XYZ file of C-alpha atoms in Angstrom:
216
model
C 33.060 -1.690 -5.159
C 30.784 0.959 -6.597
C 29.537 0.886 -9.784
C 30.113 4.350 -11.533
C 27.212 4.006 -13.997
C 24.951 3.460 -11.219
C 26.940 5.856 -8.995
C 26.234 8.402 -11.435
C 22.722 8.173 -12.056
C 21.180 10.971 -10.200
C 17.950 13.434 -10.907
C 17.280 16.921 -9.382
C 14.036 17.501 -7.722
C 12.909 21.256 -8.332
C 9.019 20.594 -9.337
C 7.774 21.818 -6.055
C 8.147 22.890 -2.242
C 6.234 21.734 0.729
C 6.217 23.962 3.744
C 4.021 24.025 7.045
C 1.991 26.643 5.490
C 0.957 24.079 2.513
C -0.129 21.189 4.201
C -3.643 20.406 5.929
C -4.140 20.271 9.621
C -5.350 16.565 9.509
C -2.702 13.870 8.075
C -5.399 11.986 6.329
C -6.720 15.123 4.385
C -3.401 15.668 3.402
C -2.945 12.263 1.809
C -6.010 12.275 0.176
C -5.145 15.917 -1.660
C -1.716 14.318 -2.586
C -3.468 10.974 -4.127
C -6.203 13.004 -5.830
C -2.769 14.834 -7.251
C -1.319 11.648 -8.311
C -4.531 10.344 -10.189
C -4.851 13.587 -11.556
C -1.701 13.621 -13.097
C -2.239 10.066 -14.637
C 0.476 8.509 -13.156
C 1.173 4.795 -13.669
C -0.354 3.241 -10.868
C -0.954 5.892 -8.472
C -2.445 3.846 -6.104
C 0.536 1.371 -5.566
C 2.462 0.953 -2.288
C 5.358 -1.035 -0.915
C 3.781 -2.593 2.003
C 6.592 -3.646 4.775
C 5.849 -6.434 7.445
C 7.917 -8.544 10.034
C 8.581 -11.868 10.151
C 8.560 -13.662 13.956
C 12.427 -13.752 13.411
C 12.731 -10.005 13.101
C 13.254 -10.310 9.137
C 11.621 -7.372 7.419
C 10.040 -8.102 3.834
C 8.014 -6.083 1.313
C 6.275 -6.190 -1.305
C 3.793 -3.910 -3.818
C 0.175 -3.778 -3.530
C -2.799 -1.767 -4.239
C -4.712 0.813 -2.431
C -8.144 -0.131 -2.461
C -10.152 2.533 -0.598
C -9.488 4.730 2.964
C -12.352 3.708 5.109
C -12.781 5.521 8.298
C -9.407 7.170 7.450
C -7.469 3.718 7.561
C -5.425 2.089 4.396
C -7.373 -0.656 2.773
C -5.737 -3.442 0.863
C -6.445 -6.976 0.042
C -4.848 -10.157 0.113
C -4.603 -13.979 0.613
C -4.687 -14.413 4.557
C -2.108 -17.668 4.301
C 0.356 -15.765 2.522
C 4.065 -14.582 3.763
C 2.474 -11.226 4.683
C -0.863 -12.400 5.868
C 1.125 -14.769 8.235
C 3.351 -12.038 9.438
C 0.250 -9.734 10.057
C -1.204 -12.341 12.131
C 1.632 -12.609 14.242
C 2.734 -8.754 14.533
C 0.155 -6.747 13.499
C 2.100 -3.746 12.815
C 3.159 -2.359 9.346
C 4.638 0.082 7.061
C 3.327 1.621 3.812
C 5.373 3.643 1.212
C 3.914 5.700 -1.738
C 6.412 6.977 -4.328
C 5.068 9.158 -7.238
C 8.065 10.003 -8.841
C 6.511 12.137 -11.580
C 5.437 14.384 -8.789
C 8.679 13.820 -6.940
C 6.847 12.894 -3.873
C 6.414 10.091 -1.606
C 4.417 8.989 1.722
C 5.444 6.980 4.650
C 2.676 5.169 6.778
C 3.044 3.467 9.860
C 0.226 1.685 11.846
C -1.450 -0.929 13.085
C -3.265 -3.486 11.029
C -6.438 -5.513 11.262
C -8.459 -7.459 9.228
C -11.564 -5.640 7.325
C -14.888 -7.022 7.992
C -15.977 -9.838 6.144
C -18.942 -7.614 4.354
C -16.271 -5.352 2.842
C -13.754 -8.293 1.465
C -16.830 -10.049 0.068
C -18.032 -6.756 -1.545
C -14.853 -6.166 -3.255
C -13.975 -9.861 -4.129
C -17.515 -10.329 -5.974
C -16.863 -7.231 -7.901
C -13.398 -8.180 -9.609
C -13.296 -9.828 -12.731
C -14.448 -13.456 -12.605
C -10.825 -14.116 -13.587
C -9.477 -12.360 -10.480
C -11.970 -14.255 -8.426
C -10.460 -17.523 -10.034
C -6.980 -16.519 -9.468
C -7.628 -16.160 -5.577
C -8.926 -19.776 -5.278
C -6.395 -21.196 -7.475
C -3.306 -19.681 -5.873
C -1.777 -21.108 -2.572
C -0.139 -17.684 -2.419
C 3.428 -17.913 -0.775
C 3.712 -21.514 -0.904
C 5.969 -23.390 -3.037
C 4.438 -24.980 -6.323
C 5.893 -27.138 -8.960
C 5.557 -25.120 -12.111
C 3.483 -22.847 -13.728
C 1.293 -26.014 -15.615
C 0.180 -26.845 -11.917
C -1.049 -23.362 -11.431
C -2.728 -23.183 -14.275
C -4.293 -26.809 -14.088
C -6.280 -25.435 -10.400
C -7.630 -22.747 -12.226
C -8.837 -24.940 -14.847
C -10.435 -27.063 -12.671
C -11.578 -24.581 -10.477
C -13.421 -22.651 -13.474
C -15.060 -26.410 -14.217
C -16.083 -26.769 -10.483
C -18.053 -23.227 -10.095
C -19.293 -23.740 -14.051
C -21.000 -20.775 -14.719
C -21.682 -19.281 -11.292
C -20.800 -15.739 -11.064
C -19.805 -13.913 -8.818
C -17.721 -16.755 -6.822
C -17.998 -17.205 -3.070
C -15.029 -15.104 -1.278
C -12.652 -17.861 -0.482
C -12.241 -18.105 3.495
C -8.557 -16.930 2.945
C -8.492 -14.288 1.408
C -9.759 -10.659 2.357
C -9.028 -6.854 3.340
C -6.787 -5.508 5.981
C -7.172 -1.912 7.358
C -3.799 -0.209 8.327
C -5.012 2.493 10.812
C -2.275 5.007 10.888
C -0.039 6.354 13.596
C 2.321 8.268 11.717
C 2.607 9.818 8.042
C 5.335 11.331 6.284
C 5.192 13.572 3.298
C 8.522 14.107 1.268
C 8.867 16.430 -1.387
C 11.866 16.450 -3.471
C 14.032 19.784 -3.494
C 17.431 20.530 -4.921
C 20.419 20.212 -3.665
C 18.860 17.103 -1.781
C 17.683 19.551 0.616
C 14.278 17.686 0.586
C 11.124 18.657 2.658
C 9.564 16.462 5.205
C 6.444 17.143 7.190
C 5.812 14.374 9.095
C 2.108 13.729 11.096
C 2.238 11.578 14.341
C -1.314 10.776 15.934
C -1.299 12.224 19.436
C -3.262 10.762 22.642
C -6.402 12.852 21.921
C -6.402 11.364 18.253
C -5.382 14.781 16.711
C -2.533 14.912 14.552
C 1.145 16.672 15.828
C 3.058 17.993 12.930
C 6.668 18.633 12.756
C 9.612 18.917 9.999
C 12.593 16.528 9.764
C 15.921 17.192 8.233
C 16.286 15.520 4.695
């Protein structure tokens, strides 16, 4: 049964428009422009994205991670390689990303192939993090069942004693970066009457971008 309270929650999007004449010919240039505008607008967590992967049984799973760079026009994020997403990416190195910036009435959908980032890049970023975050990466067996919160905190305390005053810590072998190399990006701008603007870029065989409009 439809919940009338939820069913009646709606917003009219009318801040901006998006036309073929508005966008850059290169998809990543367009993404960088929108990301810069999201940061400039001081939105909460402008680099937050939903990362979707697929398990061996075909079951999709999603979670929010943070974008940490765009090296070589790839989307860079970091995680535990032994986590659920890490295991799924090892078995099926394809993923989708979704950025949602409600303050600008915009979202961007990204699809592409994923590979591990160079070890040197992962180590450099890991050792730039606060020491507490470094300890957390060592302490957490991400996505595994644990007995209690106290067990996790005890692991962190034991590792803190083990490493002593060492700073920065070495990067755990099970932790590092991934690069998603995009094949498809869709830029969505909210519009009145739910007639939203959708411009999609798809990478051609010569590595250029082919741009089209989709119906909302």
